[in-house]
Amino acid sequence: MGNELGSSFRFVSAATNSRVIPSEARNPSYRLMATKAKFQAIKGTRDLLPPETELWNRVEQTAHEVFATFGFGEIRPPIFEPTDLFARAVGGETDIVSKEMYSFEDRDDTSVSLRPEATASVCRAYIEHNMQQLPAPVKLYYLGPMFRRERPQKGRYRQFYQIGAEILGGTDAPGIDAQVIEMVMSFFARLGLEGVQLEINSIGHNAPECRRGYVEKLKAALERVKEHLGEDSKRRIETNPLRVLDSKLESEQAVIANLPRIGDHLCDECAKHYKEVKRQLELRGVAFKENWRLVRGLDYYMRTTFEITAKGLGSQNAICGGGRYDGLVELLGGPPTKGIGFAIGQDRLVLSLQEAGKGSVALGRDVYIAWMGEKAQRAAIAVAQKLRNAGFRVELPPTEQKFGKALGQADKLGSRYALILGEDEVTSGHWTVKTLADGSQQKYTEAELFEFLSKQKQLSS
Ligand code: HAM
């Protein structure tokens, strides 16, 4: 099954772990011997660290908020699925399935794969949970890691993150296509993403009078210009001629520009659908550019396809891809079901925001509590708890520090205020608050301190 598919990298099941664990690891003193070994994240994967993760959280929070306003609910499918699910949904001849999946044999000899995308999983879940019985359409979104063994570069990773949404069931009214696109665009606008460009196309449907007829013509045209094509495109004439249109190879561009165009070969229904999608986008004030070469690299698409690019990303500038996939649920064993969706590359989205200077703010503290003496520590612990419950970011040093050292530490951590608690302050009930930006100091009672900090917080937000 999945063994032939996408198994460029293969894990070995726990039953045969002895084959993957280094032989020296079985030496009882291995753990001591190996103390000098340095581990690194696997190529194409990385650690997301603070303060950058603040931005990741902000992006995710905004997705939750914006998608909810369009009536979407969150789905969390598993990270691994039967290999065959992706082979069937995405297509056995696609690069994703044939070259890039991380597949392994499980103990029971089934082949499973780390998900390279999540549309297949959402459709599997839709069928498994009989969601066709829910009021249509069913609107679902997801966030999380995907895995593709691609050549890593800026904006391209082997573990990357997507934020995606799918609408399943109901009608294929062009207003749905436009609404899905409108939702992504308003999400990007809310984040302040710059240089966003939407490209759209229709690739018709799989029938002789529509895409199938076009593909035959395309194939014939490609055969005629074969000697001007590179090895990849030559191979694709047989395996997936539409993908030749995706080529970025400079030497092929002039040839591709003269190939037959799908727009001239759509059946009446698909042409009408595409025209209405464009009108619906205009009604929503969504600007777009048509791109007849936009065919996408997954087999399940039909009719509307779209891609969105953003600034500051170099060659990997596609930040979102999506399209309509009526028929996919049925292909996976479910009832005939309309479907459309998209996935945003979160790594690229974050990169683009950072390049535009909309990145992370340093992970500072609102209050650094400088305390000296046991009585002061008691008061410091109590006030730290209250401040945190009120939502302030508080740093409470675990050991006593001289005030000079404490203030230096507060500064290094990017604290706005230092609360100075010595025996005198605790006894008098008047606490010293130092504003680190200008060095000014004020005395406050506990109640006044909370009032002051809340006011400052309101002002700065
Ligand atoms: P996709 O075009 O393969 O579509 O991926 C969507 C987005 O994921 C890309 O535009 C890109 O931003 C990001 N992406 C893909 N591969 C990588 C990578 N190796 N490193 C970083 N980012 C990457 C899909 O996955 C479809 N499931 C989208 C969809 C949902 N269509 C309908 N519903």
XYZ file of C-alpha atoms and ligand atoms in Angstrom:
494
model
C 0.000 0.000 0.000
C 1.697 3.154 1.216
C 5.023 1.406 0.931
C 5.354 2.342 -2.680
C 4.068 5.816 -1.965
C 6.016 8.666 -0.535
C 8.282 6.504 1.536
C 11.456 8.390 0.767
C 11.929 8.319 4.513
C 10.766 5.381 6.551
C 10.340 4.908 10.244
C 10.558 1.485 11.769
C 7.888 0.255 14.122
C 8.500 -0.233 17.822
C 8.591 -3.986 17.257
C 11.773 -3.571 15.226
C 13.190 -0.618 17.091
C 16.475 -2.420 17.516
C 17.142 -1.619 13.879
C 16.883 2.153 14.340
C 18.413 2.642 17.760
C 22.221 2.968 17.418
C 23.967 -0.266 18.483
C 26.189 1.547 21.013
C 23.017 2.689 22.778
C 22.643 -0.861 24.051
C 25.871 -0.544 26.001
C 24.885 0.034 29.686
C 27.328 2.948 30.029
C 26.047 4.623 26.855
C 24.272 7.445 28.666
C 27.457 8.402 30.459
C 29.644 8.022 27.380
C 27.294 10.085 25.313
C 27.120 13.114 27.576
C 29.174 15.126 25.094
C 26.892 14.369 22.166
C 25.067 17.451 20.957
C 21.613 17.050 19.558
C 20.148 19.383 16.969
C 16.681 19.774 15.554
C 16.263 17.626 12.441
C 16.918 19.376 9.115
C 13.878 21.327 7.998
C 12.427 21.523 11.523
C 13.039 24.246 14.090
C 12.148 25.440 17.542
C 9.814 28.403 17.726
C 10.997 30.489 20.626
C 9.836 33.468 22.636
C 9.389 36.300 21.897
C 8.525 35.098 18.350
C 5.915 32.718 19.734
C 4.007 35.798 20.961
C 3.424 36.659 17.326
C 2.424 33.073 16.525
C -0.127 33.258 19.321
C -1.442 36.598 18.113
C -1.874 35.184 14.601
C -3.698 32.124 15.958
C -5.888 34.191 18.253
C -6.850 36.435 15.329
C -7.712 33.354 13.253
C -9.987 32.055 16.027
C -11.727 35.423 16.235
C -12.107 36.166 12.521
C -13.177 32.626 11.558
C -15.772 32.596 14.339
C -17.361 35.729 12.875
C -17.924 33.706 9.682
C -19.509 30.835 11.607
C -16.576 28.371 11.571
C -15.876 25.865 14.348
C -12.479 24.327 15.099
C -11.590 20.729 14.247
C -8.436 19.010 15.561
C -7.763 15.911 13.486
C -4.863 13.584 14.322
C -1.394 14.291 12.970
C -1.074 10.852 11.394
C -3.553 9.038 9.204
C -3.588 5.977 6.925
C -1.150 6.597 4.059
C -3.858 5.584 1.656
C -6.074 8.509 2.705
C -3.545 11.001 1.334
C -2.729 8.850 -1.696
C -6.385 8.743 -2.625
C -7.264 12.373 -1.782
C -4.176 14.308 -2.816
C -3.187 11.933 -5.632
C -0.537 9.211 -5.927
C 1.287 11.031 -8.735
C 1.586 14.354 -6.915
C 4.969 15.398 -5.497
C 3.432 15.592 -2.045
C 2.440 11.939 -2.000
C 5.041 10.376 -4.273
C 8.120 12.103 -2.820
C 7.430 14.092 0.300
C 5.438 12.093 2.827
C 6.892 10.726 6.027
C 5.412 7.250 6.025
C 6.032 4.309 8.289
C 4.853 0.834 8.966
C 2.973 0.526 12.214
C 3.147 -2.613 14.378
C 0.079 -4.089 12.726
C 1.671 -3.720 9.285
C -0.539 -0.840 8.266
C 1.137 2.093 6.582
C 0.557 5.447 8.241
C 1.826 8.906 7.279
C 2.411 12.178 9.032
C -0.150 14.478 7.454
C 1.237 16.578 4.591
C -1.995 18.607 4.576
C -5.338 18.463 6.374
C -8.125 18.683 3.777
C -8.058 14.894 3.417
C -8.330 14.491 7.205
C -11.236 16.939 7.451
C -13.121 15.059 4.721
C -12.364 11.748 6.450
C -13.720 13.180 9.709
C -16.793 14.594 7.924
C -17.643 11.101 6.686
C -16.691 9.303 9.917
C -18.921 11.541 12.047
C -21.828 11.663 9.583
C -21.584 15.408 9.416
C -23.854 15.450 6.385
C -26.636 15.200 8.978
C -25.668 18.570 10.437
C -27.198 21.773 9.087
C -25.379 22.501 5.819
C -22.889 23.786 5.076
C -20.491 22.529 7.725
C -17.739 25.080 8.309
C -14.545 23.828 9.944
C -11.094 25.282 10.523
C -7.837 23.869 11.856
C -4.387 24.959 12.939
C -1.304 22.814 13.327
C 1.809 21.193 11.972
C 2.070 19.492 8.572
C 5.005 17.462 7.273
C 6.546 17.392 3.814
C 10.048 16.265 2.983
C 10.919 19.180 0.728
C 14.304 20.882 0.257
C 14.427 23.348 3.162
C 14.954 27.035 2.424
C 13.611 30.376 3.659
C 9.876 29.882 4.141
C 10.024 26.170 3.341
C 10.299 23.606 6.105
C 9.750 19.893 6.590
C 7.575 20.558 9.607
C 5.534 23.652 8.869
C 2.270 25.024 10.175
C -1.009 25.674 8.442
C -4.151 27.543 9.349
C -6.873 26.180 7.112
C -10.633 26.175 6.681
C -13.089 24.010 4.787
C -16.768 24.381 3.897
C -18.466 21.046 3.278
C -21.983 20.236 2.141
C -24.693 22.611 1.021
C -24.429 24.234 -2.366
C -21.625 25.114 -4.736
C -23.027 28.637 -5.137
C -20.240 30.984 -6.255
C -21.091 33.164 -3.257
C -19.530 30.436 -1.075
C -16.258 30.550 -3.031
C -16.194 34.322 -2.696
C -17.031 34.209 1.004
C -14.182 31.812 1.780
C -11.751 34.094 -0.040
C -13.238 37.169 1.645
C -12.616 35.512 5.015
C -8.893 34.903 4.339
C -8.473 38.429 3.028
C -10.127 39.968 6.073
C -7.944 37.807 8.331
C -4.831 39.143 6.569
C -6.170 42.708 6.755
C -6.817 42.349 10.493
C -3.175 41.280 10.953
C -1.951 44.251 8.924
C -0.260 41.982 6.367
C 1.219 43.993 3.494
C 1.437 43.491 -0.262
C -1.246 40.818 -0.330
C -2.139 39.663 -3.844
C -4.906 37.272 -4.698
C -4.810 35.254 -7.906
C -7.713 33.138 -9.073
C -8.516 30.681 -11.813
C -11.022 28.009 -12.722
C -9.766 24.574 -13.740
C -13.232 23.309 -14.710
C -14.387 19.811 -13.919
C -13.238 16.372 -14.904
C -15.378 15.735 -18.008
C -14.556 15.318 -21.718
C -16.313 18.573 -22.610
C -14.380 20.451 -19.922
C -11.007 19.842 -18.232
C -10.443 16.340 -19.601
C -10.807 17.631 -23.151
C -8.487 20.519 -22.344
C -5.842 18.234 -20.850
C -5.838 16.167 -24.064
C -5.227 19.333 -26.092
C -2.570 20.471 -23.645
C -0.831 17.122 -23.850
C -0.771 17.237 -27.634
C 0.594 20.800 -27.570
C 3.261 19.795 -25.040
C 4.334 16.843 -27.210
C 4.895 19.304 -30.063
C 7.246 21.494 -27.989
C 8.776 18.686 -25.947
C 12.389 19.386 -26.985
C 12.163 22.870 -25.394
C 11.116 21.485 -22.022
C 13.221 20.444 -19.033
C 13.271 16.897 -17.634
C 10.566 17.525 -14.987
C 8.107 18.949 -17.477
C 8.843 16.202 -20.002
C 7.959 13.621 -17.377
C 4.824 15.523 -16.434
C 3.438 15.396 -19.986
C 2.521 11.821 -19.131
C 1.960 11.954 -15.367
C 0.306 15.351 -14.807
C 0.383 17.723 -17.790
C -1.430 20.530 -15.913
C 1.535 20.831 -13.538
C 3.764 21.930 -16.448
C 1.906 25.247 -16.200
C 3.317 25.648 -12.672
C 6.896 25.597 -13.907
C 9.140 28.434 -12.777
C 11.980 27.365 -15.114
C 13.037 30.481 -17.025
C 13.780 28.580 -20.245
C 10.225 27.178 -20.388
C 8.320 30.408 -19.875
C 8.068 31.478 -23.545
C 6.846 27.998 -24.524
C 4.256 27.890 -21.747
C 2.892 31.328 -22.671
C 1.767 29.890 -26.013
C 0.065 26.756 -24.706
C -3.727 26.362 -24.910
C -5.536 27.996 -21.961
C -8.120 26.302 -19.782
C -10.336 29.396 -19.797
C -11.018 28.797 -23.491
C -12.059 25.200 -22.853
C -14.384 25.339 -19.840
C -17.850 23.840 -20.268
C -20.782 26.275 -20.072
C -21.591 25.455 -16.439
C -17.997 25.931 -15.241
C -17.553 29.123 -17.269
C -20.779 30.484 -15.753
C -19.648 29.507 -12.248
C -16.278 31.208 -12.699
C -17.864 34.392 -14.047
C -20.174 34.544 -11.056
C -17.309 33.910 -8.572
C -15.587 36.990 -9.988
C -18.769 39.050 -9.673
C -19.263 37.866 -6.097
C -15.689 38.880 -5.243
C -16.324 42.311 -6.744
C -19.508 42.635 -4.681
C -17.362 42.073 -1.576
C -14.706 44.544 -2.651
C -12.071 41.802 -2.903
C -9.385 42.701 -5.477
C -8.032 39.788 -7.565
C -5.926 39.002 -10.579
C -6.736 36.166 -12.949
C -3.963 33.664 -13.605
C -4.780 30.980 -16.177
C -1.698 28.991 -15.102
C -2.859 28.538 -11.521
C -3.634 24.803 -11.405
C -2.378 23.839 -7.892
C -0.398 20.734 -6.979
C -3.094 18.562 -5.451
C -5.404 16.388 -7.515
C -8.667 17.062 -5.719
C -9.387 20.511 -7.107
C -12.077 21.440 -9.600
C -13.437 24.833 -10.730
C -12.217 27.669 -8.474
C -8.527 27.652 -7.504
C -6.731 30.511 -5.788
C -3.419 31.507 -4.307
C -2.359 34.481 -2.243
C 1.134 35.931 -2.116
C 2.619 38.420 0.318
C 5.690 40.639 0.569
C 9.122 39.910 1.991
C 9.247 36.185 1.309
C 11.522 35.701 -1.699
C 10.727 32.712 -3.912
C 8.461 30.974 -1.368
C 5.926 33.794 -1.399
C 2.688 31.753 -1.636
C 1.121 32.361 1.713
C -2.209 30.688 1.057
C -3.589 28.195 -1.423
C -7.049 26.818 -1.867
C -9.895 25.872 -4.088
C -13.057 23.911 -4.687
C -13.044 20.127 -4.393
C -16.602 18.852 -4.990
C -16.326 15.072 -5.279
C -13.498 14.526 -2.785
C -15.781 13.344 0.022
C -17.399 10.901 -2.384
C -13.987 9.689 -3.555
C -13.202 8.889 0.077
C -16.361 6.822 0.462
C -18.840 9.473 1.619
C -21.967 10.940 0.047
C -21.747 13.398 -2.886
C -20.656 16.603 -1.167
C -19.605 20.063 -2.256
C -16.362 21.314 -0.753
C -14.110 24.331 -0.810
C -11.317 25.581 1.417
C -7.856 26.978 1.813
C -4.722 26.657 3.907
C -2.435 29.457 4.979
C 1.260 28.791 5.561
C 1.648 30.170 9.068
C 5.469 30.157 8.979
C 5.378 32.366 5.885
C 2.661 34.572 7.302
C 4.726 35.206 10.434
C 7.849 35.819 8.330
C 6.061 38.380 6.208
C 4.712 40.199 9.277
C 8.216 40.258 10.761
C 9.753 41.565 7.535
C 7.214 44.395 7.566
C 8.161 45.289 11.119
C 4.911 43.926 12.525
C 6.749 41.257 14.425
C 7.040 40.484 18.039
C 7.197 42.959 20.802
C 9.825 41.963 23.338
C 8.401 39.718 26.005
C 8.690 42.320 28.779
C 7.240 42.446 32.276
C 4.766 44.944 33.634
C 6.169 44.776 37.116
C 9.439 43.549 38.586
C 9.160 43.102 42.333
C 12.389 43.979 44.126
C 12.177 42.742 47.700
C 14.521 42.547 50.692
C 13.850 40.860 54.007
C 11.504 38.064 54.996
C 8.517 40.282 55.741
C 8.947 41.911 52.352
C 9.087 38.493 50.632
C 5.742 37.558 52.162
C 4.199 40.802 50.919
C 5.888 40.362 47.520
C 4.473 36.839 47.042
C 0.982 38.027 47.969
C 1.028 41.064 45.680
C 2.552 39.031 42.816
C -0.389 36.617 43.033
C -2.896 39.474 42.988
C -1.174 41.240 40.103
C -1.029 38.055 38.016
C -4.697 37.353 38.708
C -5.413 40.828 37.385
C -3.504 39.943 34.185
C -0.207 41.736 34.758
C 3.126 40.173 33.768
C 5.092 39.915 36.955
C 8.660 38.876 37.722
C 9.288 37.862 41.307
C 12.937 36.981 41.969
C 13.190 33.782 44.045
C 16.025 35.066 46.220
C 16.737 38.363 47.879
C 18.683 40.867 45.781
C 20.268 44.210 46.619
C 17.999 46.893 45.170
C 20.658 48.116 42.700
C 21.069 44.610 41.250
C 17.300 44.085 41.201
C 16.741 47.273 39.222
C 19.417 46.248 36.703
C 17.677 42.881 36.290
C 14.292 44.587 35.917
C 15.739 46.725 33.145
C 17.257 43.731 31.313
C 13.887 41.980 31.313
C 12.203 45.000 29.760
C 10.062 45.738 32.815
C 7.960 48.898 32.835
C 7.859 49.300 36.602
C 9.838 48.103 39.569
C 7.952 47.673 42.801
C 10.371 48.197 45.646
C 9.517 46.377 48.858
C 11.799 46.749 51.870
C 10.973 46.403 55.542
C 10.090 50.140 55.702
C 7.644 49.952 52.809
C 5.912 46.896 54.255
C 5.590 48.465 57.694
C 4.289 51.801 56.420
C 1.989 50.227 53.791
C 3.338 52.710 51.239
C 5.184 50.997 48.401
C 7.716 52.601 46.109
C 7.041 52.257 42.385
C 9.803 53.189 39.977
C 9.066 53.877 36.313
C 12.059 52.404 34.543
C 11.796 54.519 31.390
C 12.448 57.828 33.199
C 13.604 56.774 36.671
C 10.762 58.642 38.439
C 9.422 57.247 41.735
C 6.052 57.383 43.488
C 4.717 56.005 46.766
C 1.412 54.092 46.605
C -0.742 52.057 48.912
C -1.682 48.629 47.528
C -5.073 49.884 46.323
C -3.490 52.932 44.685
C -0.875 50.716 43.025
C -3.574 48.603 41.348
C -5.422 51.734 40.244
C -2.226 53.248 38.814
C -1.182 50.095 36.942
C -4.661 49.517 35.517
C -4.821 53.085 34.253
C -1.394 52.774 32.631
C -2.394 49.495 31.000
C -5.537 51.046 29.542
C -3.535 53.979 28.213
C -0.983 51.760 26.503
C -3.549 49.479 24.860
P -0.902 23.882 -0.349
O -0.849 24.904 -1.441
O -0.144 22.635 -0.567
O -2.430 23.576 -0.104
O -0.414 24.531 1.014
C -0.999 25.722 1.487
C 0.066 26.653 2.013
O 0.889 25.981 2.965
C 1.073 27.148 0.954
O 0.552 28.235 0.234
C 2.231 27.566 1.830
O 2.013 28.853 2.369
C 2.188 26.548 2.960
N 3.207 25.502 2.745
C 3.137 24.405 1.963
N 4.266 23.679 2.040
C 5.090 24.335 2.895
C 6.417 24.091 3.419
N 7.120 23.011 3.082
N 6.932 24.997 4.283
C 6.231 26.096 4.656
N 4.982 26.360 4.216
C 4.420 25.504 3.347
C -2.905 22.688 0.819
O -2.242 22.207 1.689
C -4.391 22.454 0.699
N -4.792 21.452 1.715
C -5.157 23.746 0.885
C -6.638 23.582 0.803
C -7.493 23.486 1.812
N -7.331 23.480 -0.312
C -8.618 23.324 -0.020
N -8.722 23.314 1.282
